XYZ file of C-alpha atoms in Angstrom:
737
model
C 1.888 -137.492 48.557
C -1.565 -137.436 50.139
C -3.109 -135.349 47.373
C -2.317 -138.105 44.859
C -4.575 -140.441 46.844
C -7.228 -137.710 46.985
C -7.279 -137.476 43.164
C -8.436 -141.102 42.978
C -11.157 -140.510 45.565
C -12.899 -137.465 44.109
C -15.572 -137.358 41.409
C -14.357 -134.637 39.001
C -12.417 -135.826 35.973
C -11.637 -133.929 32.784
C -14.866 -135.042 31.084
C -17.022 -133.746 33.940
C -15.196 -130.407 34.013
C -15.709 -130.092 30.241
C -19.449 -130.737 30.692
C -19.609 -128.143 33.445
C -17.842 -125.584 31.243
C -20.376 -126.287 28.478
C -23.179 -125.713 30.976
C -21.697 -122.357 32.009
C -21.078 -121.324 28.404
C -24.710 -122.001 27.522
C -25.998 -119.616 30.188
C -23.345 -117.040 29.340
C -24.573 -117.081 25.732
C -28.218 -116.836 26.855
C -28.137 -113.867 29.245
C -31.943 -113.705 29.400
C -31.734 -116.304 32.166
C -29.872 -113.748 34.301
C -32.525 -111.033 34.031
C -33.996 -109.954 37.345
C -37.587 -110.948 36.607
C -36.569 -114.285 35.104
C -34.351 -115.200 38.080
C -36.991 -114.272 40.651
C -39.653 -116.278 38.844
C -37.227 -119.206 38.395
C -36.556 -119.293 42.147
C -40.291 -119.514 42.729
C -40.653 -122.303 40.150
C -37.671 -124.150 41.622
C -39.204 -124.210 45.082
C -42.887 -124.643 44.213
C -42.610 -127.003 41.255
C -39.198 -128.617 40.740
C -38.618 -129.904 44.279
C -42.165 -131.367 44.498
C -41.744 -132.810 40.966
C -38.725 -134.826 42.132
C -40.676 -135.916 45.222
C -43.503 -137.280 43.062
C -41.489 -138.782 40.191
C -38.122 -140.013 41.496
C -37.268 -142.841 43.865
C -33.801 -141.729 44.983
C -30.800 -139.552 44.173
C -29.604 -141.939 41.454
C -33.020 -141.897 39.803
C -32.972 -138.072 39.965
C -30.351 -138.144 37.206
C -32.976 -139.304 34.695
C -34.636 -135.881 34.779
C -33.570 -132.436 33.607
C -35.509 -129.305 34.642
C -36.530 -126.253 32.602
C -33.451 -124.171 31.853
C -34.462 -121.189 34.002
C -34.854 -123.535 36.972
C -31.631 -125.343 36.123
C -29.679 -122.099 36.506
C -30.962 -121.239 39.994
C -30.625 -124.890 41.050
C -26.978 -124.756 39.949
C -26.475 -121.582 42.007
C -28.021 -123.282 45.038
C -25.640 -126.254 44.757
C -22.664 -123.862 44.934
C -23.533 -123.276 48.595
C -23.275 -126.969 49.525
C -23.966 -126.769 53.245
C -27.004 -124.525 52.798
C -28.174 -126.584 49.814
C -28.142 -129.732 51.940
C -29.942 -128.026 54.828
C -32.560 -126.353 52.600
C -33.422 -129.541 50.709
C -33.569 -131.648 53.850
C -36.003 -129.100 55.322
C -38.164 -129.112 52.189
C -41.054 -131.464 51.387
C -38.502 -133.742 49.706
C -36.446 -134.241 52.901
C -33.263 -134.994 50.949
C -30.871 -133.515 48.421
C -31.606 -133.855 44.699
C -28.970 -135.756 42.764
C -27.253 -133.921 39.890
C -24.262 -134.173 37.576
C -22.917 -131.455 35.257
C -24.217 -131.636 31.686
C -24.243 -129.647 28.479
C -27.767 -128.263 27.832
C -27.104 -128.514 24.095
C -26.130 -132.188 24.220
C -28.426 -134.788 22.684
C -28.655 -136.686 25.968
C -29.670 -133.598 27.924
C -32.311 -132.632 25.356
C -33.827 -136.134 25.542
C -33.966 -135.904 29.341
C -35.637 -132.479 29.140
C -38.243 -133.769 26.704
C -39.037 -136.707 28.977
C -39.220 -134.408 31.990
C -41.444 -131.927 30.112
C -43.958 -134.678 29.334
C -44.287 -135.599 33.015
C -44.277 -131.920 34.032
C -47.290 -131.094 31.850
C -49.253 -133.917 33.435
C -48.286 -132.773 36.919
C -48.646 -129.010 36.307
C -51.087 -128.381 33.434
C -51.333 -124.672 34.307
C -47.577 -124.090 34.648
C -45.569 -124.035 31.386
C -42.415 -126.115 31.340
C -40.305 -123.571 29.478
C -39.848 -120.056 30.802
C -42.840 -117.807 30.090
C -41.741 -114.168 29.855
C -45.273 -112.964 30.596
C -45.179 -114.558 34.058
C -42.053 -112.742 35.281
C -44.039 -110.133 37.208
C -46.068 -112.499 39.333
C -46.365 -111.497 42.965
C -43.183 -112.529 44.732
C -43.708 -115.261 47.257
C -42.229 -115.882 50.682
C -39.483 -118.429 50.183
C -38.634 -121.139 52.681
C -35.051 -121.312 51.399
C -32.436 -119.801 53.691
C -30.017 -118.909 50.870
C -30.475 -115.734 48.827
C -30.479 -117.298 45.379
C -31.201 -113.995 43.650
C -28.042 -112.305 44.961
C -25.999 -115.452 44.405
C -27.166 -115.602 40.777
C -25.816 -112.090 40.241
C -22.427 -113.171 41.578
C -22.236 -116.429 39.650
C -23.206 -115.058 36.231
C -19.700 -113.565 35.946
C -17.863 -116.752 36.909
C -17.757 -118.259 33.421
C -15.802 -115.304 32.068
C -12.927 -116.174 34.402
C -12.663 -119.684 32.903
C -13.724 -118.972 29.320
C -10.369 -118.755 27.538
C -9.500 -121.740 25.318
C -6.825 -123.222 27.587
C -9.568 -124.243 30.018
C -10.695 -126.744 27.372
C -7.283 -128.404 27.186
C -7.277 -131.777 28.954
C -3.630 -131.464 29.998
C -4.466 -128.157 31.654
C -7.565 -129.656 33.292
C -5.548 -132.632 34.505
C -3.224 -130.194 36.254
C -6.269 -128.337 37.614
C -7.677 -131.536 39.140
C -4.277 -132.246 40.734
C -4.183 -128.740 42.205
C -7.759 -129.115 43.487
C -6.699 -132.282 45.312
C -3.790 -130.308 46.799
C -6.275 -127.597 47.789
C -8.365 -130.197 49.654
C -5.246 -131.491 51.396
C -4.346 -127.959 52.450
C -7.861 -127.457 53.824
C -7.530 -130.691 55.801
C -4.226 -129.498 57.248
C -5.498 -125.983 58.032
C -9.250 -126.370 58.686
C -9.668 -122.872 60.134
C -7.918 -121.083 57.269
C -9.968 -119.171 54.690
C -8.335 -120.467 51.498
C -8.788 -118.658 48.188
C -8.331 -120.822 45.055
C -7.015 -119.799 41.645
C -9.606 -120.221 38.903
C -8.156 -123.481 37.584
C -8.859 -124.947 41.038
C -12.188 -123.147 41.341
C -13.675 -124.638 38.151
C -12.917 -128.151 39.436
C -14.346 -127.229 42.830
C -17.556 -125.967 41.172
C -17.773 -129.149 39.104
C -17.447 -131.216 42.262
C -20.243 -129.241 43.970
C -22.459 -129.738 40.925
C -22.589 -133.420 41.981
C -23.866 -132.676 45.496
C -24.254 -136.270 46.674
C -20.666 -137.218 45.839
C -19.376 -133.851 47.037
C -20.736 -134.221 50.560
C -19.635 -137.848 50.799
C -16.111 -137.296 49.433
C -15.263 -134.073 51.291
C -16.485 -135.703 54.514
C -14.090 -138.601 53.896
C -11.157 -136.331 53.015
C -11.389 -133.430 55.475
C -13.951 -134.666 57.988
C -16.745 -132.270 57.041
C -18.712 -131.065 54.048
C -16.488 -128.312 52.698
C -18.419 -125.083 52.423
C -18.084 -122.679 49.489
C -18.433 -118.963 50.250
C -18.764 -116.796 47.140
C -20.094 -113.844 49.103
C -16.646 -112.269 49.589
C -15.907 -110.097 46.532
C -13.913 -107.096 47.765
C -10.415 -107.453 46.261
C -8.978 -104.208 47.613
C -5.652 -104.253 49.445
C -6.243 -105.143 53.080
C -9.636 -106.771 52.425
C -10.548 -110.229 53.735
C -10.151 -111.679 50.237
C -6.781 -110.019 49.597
C -5.394 -111.090 52.973
C -6.684 -114.648 52.546
C -5.077 -114.818 49.093
C -1.688 -113.899 50.545
C -2.135 -116.445 53.313
C -3.051 -119.155 50.779
C 0.035 -118.369 48.687
C 2.260 -118.674 51.760
C 0.710 -121.942 53.031
C 0.843 -123.499 49.556
C 4.522 -122.694 49.108
C 5.425 -123.990 52.567
C 3.387 -127.196 52.142
C 4.071 -128.182 48.551
C 7.263 -126.313 47.677
C 5.801 -124.784 44.524
C 4.189 -121.495 43.512
C 0.463 -121.137 44.022
C -0.197 -118.507 41.337
C -0.472 -120.093 37.928
C -0.401 -118.358 34.537
C -3.821 -118.080 32.946
C -5.646 -118.780 36.222
C -6.046 -115.418 37.921
C -8.917 -112.926 38.162
C -9.724 -111.254 34.823
C -12.215 -108.572 35.866
C -15.910 -108.460 35.056
C -17.267 -109.938 31.857
C -17.620 -107.396 29.028
C -21.051 -108.834 28.156
C -23.642 -106.100 28.514
C -21.048 -103.374 29.133
C -20.475 -102.389 25.498
C -22.592 -101.401 22.520
C -24.028 -104.447 20.774
C -23.413 -104.125 17.034
C -25.505 -106.219 14.664
C -24.193 -107.316 11.282
C -26.251 -104.522 9.700
C -24.679 -102.015 12.092
C -21.197 -103.219 11.140
C -21.933 -103.164 7.409
C -23.331 -99.623 7.667
C -19.809 -98.507 8.609
C -18.659 -99.706 5.164
C -21.616 -98.326 3.221
C -21.016 -96.001 0.281
C -23.014 -94.590 -2.626
C -22.821 -96.537 -5.884
C -23.571 -94.964 -9.263
C -23.690 -96.175 -12.828
C -22.559 -93.506 -15.303
C -22.890 -93.243 -19.050
C -21.152 -90.680 -21.252
C -23.141 -88.852 -23.931
C -21.513 -88.118 -27.293
C -18.128 -86.460 -26.788
C -17.296 -83.466 -29.012
C -13.636 -82.640 -29.609
C -12.273 -79.629 -31.481
C -8.562 -79.161 -32.013
C -6.158 -77.459 -34.430
C -5.771 -79.223 -37.794
C -8.772 -81.380 -36.997
C -9.832 -81.339 -40.661
C -6.482 -82.722 -41.825
C -6.667 -85.684 -39.428
C -7.536 -89.026 -40.984
C -8.801 -90.571 -37.751
C -8.873 -90.051 -33.989
C -9.563 -91.986 -30.786
C -10.405 -91.181 -27.218
C -9.870 -93.240 -24.063
C -11.959 -92.694 -20.927
C -9.905 -92.979 -17.742
C -11.216 -93.248 -14.201
C -8.730 -92.456 -11.453
C -9.477 -93.557 -7.892
C -7.810 -91.761 -5.017
C -8.902 -94.462 -2.541
C -8.807 -97.909 -4.056
C -9.257 -101.138 -2.152
C -7.712 -102.980 -5.093
C -4.505 -100.955 -4.957
C -4.571 -99.892 -1.337
C -1.327 -97.924 -1.081
C -1.473 -96.162 -4.467
C -3.828 -94.129 -6.617
C -5.415 -96.425 -9.201
C -6.157 -95.452 -12.794
C -8.093 -97.602 -15.240
C -9.105 -97.174 -18.863
C -12.779 -98.048 -19.232
C -13.310 -97.462 -22.946
C -11.383 -96.556 -26.079
C -13.397 -95.595 -29.158
C -12.676 -94.118 -32.574
C -14.218 -90.825 -33.634
C -16.189 -89.561 -36.607
C -15.508 -86.157 -38.189
C -18.854 -84.402 -38.388
C -19.752 -80.714 -38.744
C -16.265 -79.488 -38.054
C -15.551 -81.573 -34.934
C -14.755 -85.115 -34.012
C -17.519 -87.043 -32.263
C -17.153 -90.104 -30.064
C -19.966 -92.316 -28.767
C -18.872 -94.497 -25.815
C -21.505 -97.188 -25.238
C -20.323 -98.943 -22.092
C -21.667 -98.245 -18.602
C -19.222 -97.556 -15.793
C -19.971 -98.365 -12.151
C -18.216 -96.189 -9.586
C -18.163 -95.992 -5.778
C -18.254 -92.584 -4.126
C -15.872 -93.518 -1.278
C -13.098 -94.198 -3.825
C -13.180 -90.501 -4.823
C -13.415 -91.173 -8.584
C -12.137 -88.648 -11.139
C -12.657 -88.779 -14.892
C -10.231 -87.749 -17.608
C -9.551 -88.461 -21.275
C -6.542 -89.434 -23.344
C -6.934 -88.252 -26.968
C -5.002 -89.161 -30.104
C -5.253 -88.212 -33.766
C -3.491 -89.360 -36.923
C -2.566 -87.558 -40.154
C -1.333 -88.867 -43.495
C 2.445 -89.131 -43.670
C 3.608 -86.915 -46.602
C 7.042 -88.549 -46.677
C 5.677 -91.979 -47.594
C 5.446 -92.340 -51.407
C 4.772 -96.021 -51.900
C 2.636 -97.027 -48.944
C -0.201 -95.211 -47.243
C 1.015 -94.533 -43.720
C -0.119 -92.339 -40.884
C 1.652 -90.170 -38.402
C 0.381 -90.070 -34.811
C -0.048 -86.683 -33.284
C -0.029 -86.731 -29.493
C -2.383 -84.446 -27.640
C -2.101 -83.409 -24.040
C -4.411 -85.530 -21.875
C -7.217 -83.635 -20.240
C -7.124 -82.792 -16.564
C -9.068 -85.098 -14.264
C -12.434 -83.839 -13.075
C -14.037 -85.154 -9.854
C -17.214 -87.206 -10.121
C -17.912 -86.931 -6.393
C -19.945 -86.093 -4.431
C -22.647 -88.002 -6.253
C -25.924 -86.189 -6.919
C -28.865 -87.231 -4.717
C -30.939 -88.153 -7.775
C -30.411 -89.061 -11.404
C -29.049 -86.109 -13.382
C -26.754 -85.012 -16.210
C -23.411 -83.442 -15.402
C -21.727 -81.261 -18.021
C -17.950 -81.392 -18.452
C -15.666 -79.164 -20.495
C -11.907 -79.446 -20.883
C -9.264 -77.273 -22.604
C -9.743 -74.156 -24.775
C -10.354 -73.305 -28.416
C -6.644 -72.704 -29.155
C -5.122 -75.994 -27.958
C -8.231 -78.078 -28.158
C -11.652 -78.157 -26.580
C -13.662 -81.181 -25.354
C -17.298 -81.285 -24.268
C -19.407 -84.122 -22.912
C -22.242 -84.927 -20.528
C -22.297 -87.647 -17.894
C -25.565 -89.319 -16.970
C -25.752 -90.579 -13.361
C -28.167 -93.492 -13.085
C -28.860 -96.465 -10.791
C -27.933 -94.508 -7.673
C -27.973 -96.666 -4.533
C -25.724 -97.638 -1.641
C -24.064 -100.818 -0.390
C -21.144 -101.967 1.779
C -17.754 -102.115 0.107
C -14.109 -102.548 1.025
C -13.520 -99.169 2.635
C -10.341 -97.139 2.946
C -10.654 -95.344 6.277
C -8.693 -92.228 7.025
C -7.880 -90.729 10.406
C -8.489 -87.174 11.533
C -5.987 -87.078 14.397
C -6.417 -85.477 17.767
C -3.629 -84.329 20.080
C -2.326 -86.256 23.067
C -2.886 -84.567 26.395
C -2.509 -85.258 30.098
C -5.588 -86.407 31.951
C -6.323 -88.037 35.296
C -8.509 -91.104 34.840
C -9.363 -92.573 38.262
C -8.979 -96.336 38.143
C -12.063 -96.636 40.345
C -14.460 -95.051 37.807
C -15.535 -98.015 35.685
C -17.563 -95.945 33.208
C -14.393 -94.261 31.943
C -12.669 -97.516 31.177
C -15.324 -100.010 30.168
C -14.584 -103.708 30.801
C -10.903 -103.229 31.631
C -9.755 -104.706 34.970
C -7.687 -102.187 36.905
C -5.503 -102.465 39.953
C -6.016 -100.010 42.798
C -3.189 -97.497 43.054
C -1.701 -96.573 46.441
C -3.483 -93.807 48.277
C -2.381 -90.393 47.062
C -1.190 -91.642 43.630
C -3.174 -90.204 40.713
C -3.605 -92.213 37.546
C -2.146 -89.603 35.202
C -2.457 -90.768 31.596
C -1.602 -89.582 28.119
C -4.741 -89.875 26.009
C -6.032 -88.876 22.597
C -9.213 -89.145 20.533
C -8.962 -89.783 16.782
C -11.866 -89.631 14.346
C -12.159 -92.499 11.864
C -13.563 -91.209 8.574
C -14.704 -92.920 5.401
C -13.601 -91.980 1.904
C -15.899 -88.938 1.864
C -14.326 -87.834 5.172
C -17.538 -88.528 7.057
C -16.907 -89.557 10.665
C -18.078 -93.115 11.321
C -16.173 -94.047 14.500
C -13.879 -92.624 17.160
C -10.801 -94.204 18.708
C -9.657 -93.252 22.198
C -6.102 -94.269 23.124
C -4.926 -94.318 26.731
C -1.393 -94.838 28.046
C -1.034 -95.085 31.840
C 2.425 -95.317 33.389
C 1.092 -95.671 36.965
C -0.981 -98.736 35.980
C 1.525 -99.988 33.368
C -1.445 -100.150 31.006
C -2.274 -99.197 27.439
C -5.828 -99.329 26.132
C -7.773 -98.759 22.918
C -11.470 -97.866 22.974
C -13.572 -97.764 19.793
C -16.763 -95.718 19.870
C -19.620 -95.919 17.375
C -21.574 -92.738 17.887
C -21.254 -91.919 21.575
C -21.205 -95.557 22.730
C -18.117 -97.649 23.487
C -18.307 -100.737 21.264
C -14.892 -102.443 21.447
C -11.920 -102.238 23.802
C -8.403 -103.636 23.859
C -6.008 -103.489 26.795
C -2.672 -104.901 27.821
C -2.586 -108.213 29.690
C 0.127 -110.552 30.866
C 0.831 -114.125 31.967
C -1.812 -114.095 34.716
C -4.453 -113.912 31.987
C -3.037 -115.639 28.904
C -0.006 -117.558 30.182
C -1.423 -120.979 29.260
C -2.692 -120.281 25.727
C -0.760 -122.716 23.522
C -1.741 -121.044 20.237
C 0.022 -117.858 21.293
C 3.380 -119.698 21.202
C 4.639 -118.077 24.401
C 7.048 -120.959 24.989
C 8.180 -121.109 21.360
C 8.128 -117.869 19.365
C 8.333 -115.651 22.443
C 10.541 -117.734 24.688
C 13.262 -115.642 26.295
C 12.055 -112.288 24.953
C 9.997 -109.649 26.814
C 6.640 -109.975 25.115
C 3.595 -107.767 25.569
C -0.004 -108.640 24.818
C -3.415 -107.058 24.335
C -6.831 -108.663 24.524
C -9.748 -107.370 22.421
C -13.297 -107.406 23.807
C -16.750 -106.610 22.488
C -20.200 -106.956 24.000
C -20.205 -110.722 23.473
C -16.941 -111.325 25.342
C -13.308 -111.789 24.357
C -12.715 -111.314 20.632
C -8.995 -111.893 20.121
C -5.520 -111.798 21.645
C -2.359 -110.215 20.221
C 1.084 -111.102 21.565
C 4.157 -109.298 20.282
C 7.880 -108.962 20.877
C 10.970 -107.539 19.223
C 12.840 -110.508 17.795
C 16.263 -111.049 16.276
C 18.021 -108.204 18.082
C 21.758 -108.925 18.297
C 24.877 -106.865 18.901
C 27.570 -106.705 16.309
C 31.020 -108.129 16.940
C 33.923 -105.828 15.992
C 36.643 -107.207 13.752
C 40.261 -107.668 14.695
C 42.817 -105.811 12.602
C 45.424 -108.006 11.012
C 49.144 -107.645 11.600
C 52.258 -108.630 9.740
C 52.239 -111.927 11.554
C 48.548 -112.603 12.005
C 45.576 -112.529 9.691
C 42.779 -110.174 10.660
C 39.369 -111.411 11.753
C 36.343 -109.818 10.061
C 33.662 -108.360 12.280
C 30.071 -109.518 12.329
C 27.366 -106.874 11.941
C 24.570 -106.724 14.466
C 20.911 -107.145 13.617
C 18.395 -104.493 14.587
C 15.654 -107.114 14.711
C 12.016 -106.943 13.763
C 8.511 -106.832 15.214
C 6.800 -110.222 15.493
C 3.153 -110.616 16.469
C 0.840 -113.595 16.821
C -2.866 -112.812 16.606
C -5.349 -115.392 17.869
C -8.945 -114.763 16.802
C -10.951 -116.352 19.625
C -14.169 -116.472 17.569
C -12.817 -118.249 14.512
C -9.839 -119.987 16.136
C -7.622 -118.631 13.322
C -4.020 -117.698 14.140
C -2.071 -115.148 12.085
C 1.627 -114.335 12.329
C 2.796 -110.812 11.526
C 6.288 -109.496 10.812
C 7.089 -105.783 10.446
C 8.777 -104.502 8.517
C 7.899 -107.265 6.089
C 10.614 -109.232 4.344
C 10.280 -106.722 1.480
C 10.859 -103.846 3.916
C 7.314 -102.426 3.675
C 5.508 -100.887 6.654
C 2.216 -102.393 5.560
C 0.204 -104.510 7.975
C -1.536 -107.231 5.971
C -4.045 -109.407 7.815
C -6.983 -111.580 6.859
C -9.520 -109.012 8.009
C -7.775 -105.693 7.343
C -4.757 -103.893 5.944
C -3.049 -100.845 7.450
C -0.666 -98.490 5.659
C 1.500 -97.199 8.515
C 3.268 -94.680 6.286
C 0.066 -92.909 5.173
C -2.131 -93.698 8.191
C -4.853 -95.515 6.234
C -6.907 -98.573 7.207
C -8.579 -100.875 4.699
C -11.719 -102.462 6.145
C -12.801 -105.577 4.241
C -16.494 -106.333 3.793
C -15.899 -110.106 3.847
C -15.229 -109.719 7.575
C -18.306 -108.496 9.431
C -16.355 -107.234 12.461
C -15.495 -103.740 11.276
C -15.257 -101.997 14.653
C -13.241 -104.894 16.114
C -10.780 -104.666 13.214
C -10.287 -100.927 13.730
C -9.432 -101.767 17.334
C -7.051 -104.497 16.127
C -5.246 -101.993 13.879
C -4.487 -99.706 16.823
C -3.695 -102.594 19.177
C -1.014 -103.738 16.716
C 0.634 -100.321 16.431
C 0.432 -99.865 20.214
C 2.209 -103.181 20.761
C 4.865 -102.142 18.239
C 5.677 -99.121 20.390
C 5.515 -101.133 23.617
C 8.108 -103.709 22.526
C 10.430 -101.775 20.214
C 13.846 -101.156 21.830
C 14.991 -97.552 21.907
C 17.531 -95.484 23.847
C 16.544 -92.884 26.399
C 17.547 -89.980 24.146
C 16.345 -90.728 20.626
C 17.392 -87.333 19.257
C 21.011 -87.756 20.379
C 21.055 -91.280 18.965
C 19.865 -89.949 15.610
C 22.584 -87.279 15.528
C 25.206 -89.885 16.393
C 23.889 -92.208 13.711
C 23.980 -89.517 11.019
C 27.543 -88.585 11.944
C 28.597 -92.156 11.294
C 27.414 -91.722 7.706
C 25.703 -95.099 7.639
C 23.528 -95.727 4.596
C 19.793 -95.368 5.178
C 18.796 -98.936 4.377
C 20.303 -100.107 7.662
C 18.842 -97.225 9.651
C 17.870 -98.087 13.216
C 14.172 -99.050 13.331
C 13.154 -96.463 15.947
C 14.607 -93.676 13.777
C 12.001 -94.519 11.125
C 9.033 -94.127 13.470
C 8.601 -90.376 13.007
C 8.003 -90.924 9.289
C 5.207 -93.431 9.927
C 1.981 -91.529 10.457
C 0.176 -94.427 12.124
C 2.851 -94.725 14.818
C 2.551 -91.004 15.513
C -1.194 -91.479 15.957
C -0.457 -94.319 18.413
C 1.931 -92.368 20.631
C 5.507 -92.369 19.275
C 5.942 -88.708 20.221
C 4.740 -89.687 23.718
C 7.347 -92.463 23.992
C 8.665 -91.347 27.380
C 5.130 -91.340 28.799
C 3.855 -94.700 27.569
C 4.427 -97.978 29.481
C 6.739 -99.528 26.898
C 9.430 -102.046 27.763
C 12.077 -99.429 27.015
C 10.390 -96.735 29.120
C 10.058 -99.095 32.066
C 13.679 -100.229 31.864
C 14.952 -96.666 31.523
C 12.719 -95.450 34.332
C 13.089 -98.453 36.598
C 14.060 -97.205 40.034
C 12.902 -99.943 42.340
C 9.266 -99.540 41.311
C 7.060 -102.599 41.395
C 5.428 -103.592 38.121
C 1.961 -105.088 37.807
C 2.032 -108.894 37.919
C -0.171 -109.017 34.847
C 1.580 -106.352 32.773
C 3.515 -108.908 30.744
C 6.679 -106.880 31.308
C 9.971 -108.695 31.316
C 13.529 -107.430 31.630
C 14.784 -105.801 28.456
C 18.437 -105.586 27.608
C 18.829 -102.587 25.326
C 21.560 -102.213 22.776
C 23.955 -99.358 23.285
C 23.289 -97.119 20.344
C-alpha cells in the first residue's frame, strides 16, 4: 500500500507527537498566553524582534533549532506555522527571506529551558530595552501595522481550543499514536488521489498533521514529494451545522476513505468534543472547596451535676454516664451514633448526689449533637447476711437535649431533666473554644420537583460546556429537569444541583452550582469521545453489554469519566418434570444482574470499580472520595479530598447512570402486581421494583423513567428513530418480566 511507504518518508513519529502534545498542554495550563492583550503584543514582538533575532544570530534553518523564543512569542509562532503556505510566504517576504526552522518541544523540558536561557542571554544584548519574558505592563502598547498577511490574533483564538480535543489520556498511548501516524499517511495518500477535495481529518489524524506542520522545513519538503505541493491547512472553517461546508466535507471524506481503503473513517475517541470547559465554569480554590465542609466546633465542659431521686438517702453509691448522640456522623454514616464520654461516681451532699465530670468534650455542630445521661444507684442488699453486697437500682435514662445551634460566643447553658417525683437532674454546660473548620460533612438534599422545560440546544449559557447536536428544524428540545438544594448538617444551603434529561438529544446532564455560578458539569458521552480509553475496560468489563458513560468537567478541564452497565443479567431455564420412565431435569434460576461502574479520575489517574447492590446487598455507594446512602438520600463529603463540588456531581452522575442502564419493562406497575401474585420472597425481588424505596434514585429521576434517555426507554420507544452517534447507546435485550 502506498501509505506504508509514506509513513517512512514523513517526519512525525510517536516521540515528536508526544512533544507536541506537551507543548499544547503547557499553553492550555497557562491561559494567560491566550489573553487578548498578551496575544496582540506577542504578535508585535514576533515580527519586530524574533524574526530579526534569527536573522542576526542563526546561520540556517538547522542552526535555528539551537534557539527557543519567549513563551508568548512561541505561541503565536506556533499558530503561524499551522498555516504552512502563508507562513512560508510571510517569512520569505520578511527581512529574514526564509522560513525559521522549528521542531515540537516541551516548554517544561530541561533541554528547552536550557535553550531559552541561552536565547535570553543573546536577546538582552540585542534588545536591552525589550524584556525577554512577557511584560504584562506592555500589553497596551499602540498596535502596529503588521506586514504579515495572516491574522494571527484570530487564529490564536481558534487554536487555543485544539488541545482539548486531543487531551484525553489515550492520546498519550504510543500504540494509539502509531495508528494515528498510519492514518495520517493514509490521509496524505487520499489528498494525493483527490487533490481538489476538501478533506476533514479526525483528531487522531489532526494531531499528527499539526506535529508535522510544527517542523515547517520538513513539512514543505515532504508534502511536496508526496502530493506535489505544500499541503495547506485551513482552520478557518468552524461551522459544524448540517449542510455547512465542514459537515458536507466530513461526509465526503468518510465516503472517499471507505471506498479507497475499505475501512471506516470515524474512529472511537477521535471525534469533536465541543469547546474546552476552561474559563466557562466557576473556578473554585481549595479554600472555596473547604468552605463547603466548614462547621462550627465547640469544646464543652459540664459543671457539677445535681441529682435528686426517691430513696436517695438509702443509696450507698451512684454513678452517672454522659452520652453524646450524633444524628449525622461521618464515622457511622448510615446510623445515629451514640458515645459515652465520661462515667463518674457521685457524692451524697446536702440531700442530693453530686457528680463532677472533669473531661472536656469536643463537638461539631453539623453532626447535630444531643446530650443525655444514664444514671445508676446502688443500695445495700438486706438478704445478704454474711457478705456485704449491693443491689443495683436502674433509673430511667434522661431524654436527650440538643446542643445545637451553638451560641455565637462563650456562654453557660442550663439543663434540667425529669421531675421531683421520679427524679430530677440539673447541670450547666460551658461552651468554650468556639471556632470553625472543615470536617467530613453529611450533606442532605432538599428536593425539587421535576418539570417539563424547553432548553434550546443553541443557547450555550443554559448548558455550560456540554457539546450539543443541532436538532432538526421544528423539533423542540423538551427536557425533564429539576433543581435540588444541597444542605449541610444545619440545613444551610451550600450548593444546588440541576439535573436535565433530554430524550430528543439522548442526553442526561448534571450541573452543580455554588451560589449562582455553575462550577461542575457531567454529561453523557459515547464511543466517539472515550472509545479508546484503556482504563475504562470497554473491551473487557463492558464487552458485549450496552454501556453508558458520563464525563465530569470543571473549570480546569475534564475531571473524570464514569462508565456503567447492567451486568450478569440472565434468563432462567425452566425444569422438565419427570415421568415414570424418565428422571426430571431441575430448572436453573435466572439472575437479575447488578450495576457495575468503572470510575477513572483523570487528575489522579486512579480507577475505582463499583458494584451495586454490594455483595452484602447494601445500597451504599462507597468511593475513595465520597459515600452516598441511596436509601436515605445522604452524601458524605470527605475533607481528605479537596474536590467537594466535583464529588457531589459524581454522586449524581452515578445514580443517573444506574437509571440509564438498569433494565425495566415498559409497565413497571403491572410487573410489580404480577411479581407479587407469584408470591416470590422479597430477597429475590426484581431490582427495578426496589427503586421507589431508594430516595436518591427518586431524586435522580426514577419517577420520570419514561421521559429519561435510558437504554430501556430507548428500546421501548424505538420506532425507527436515529440515535446520536455519541450517545453510547447499544441494543438492549430486555427480560420478559
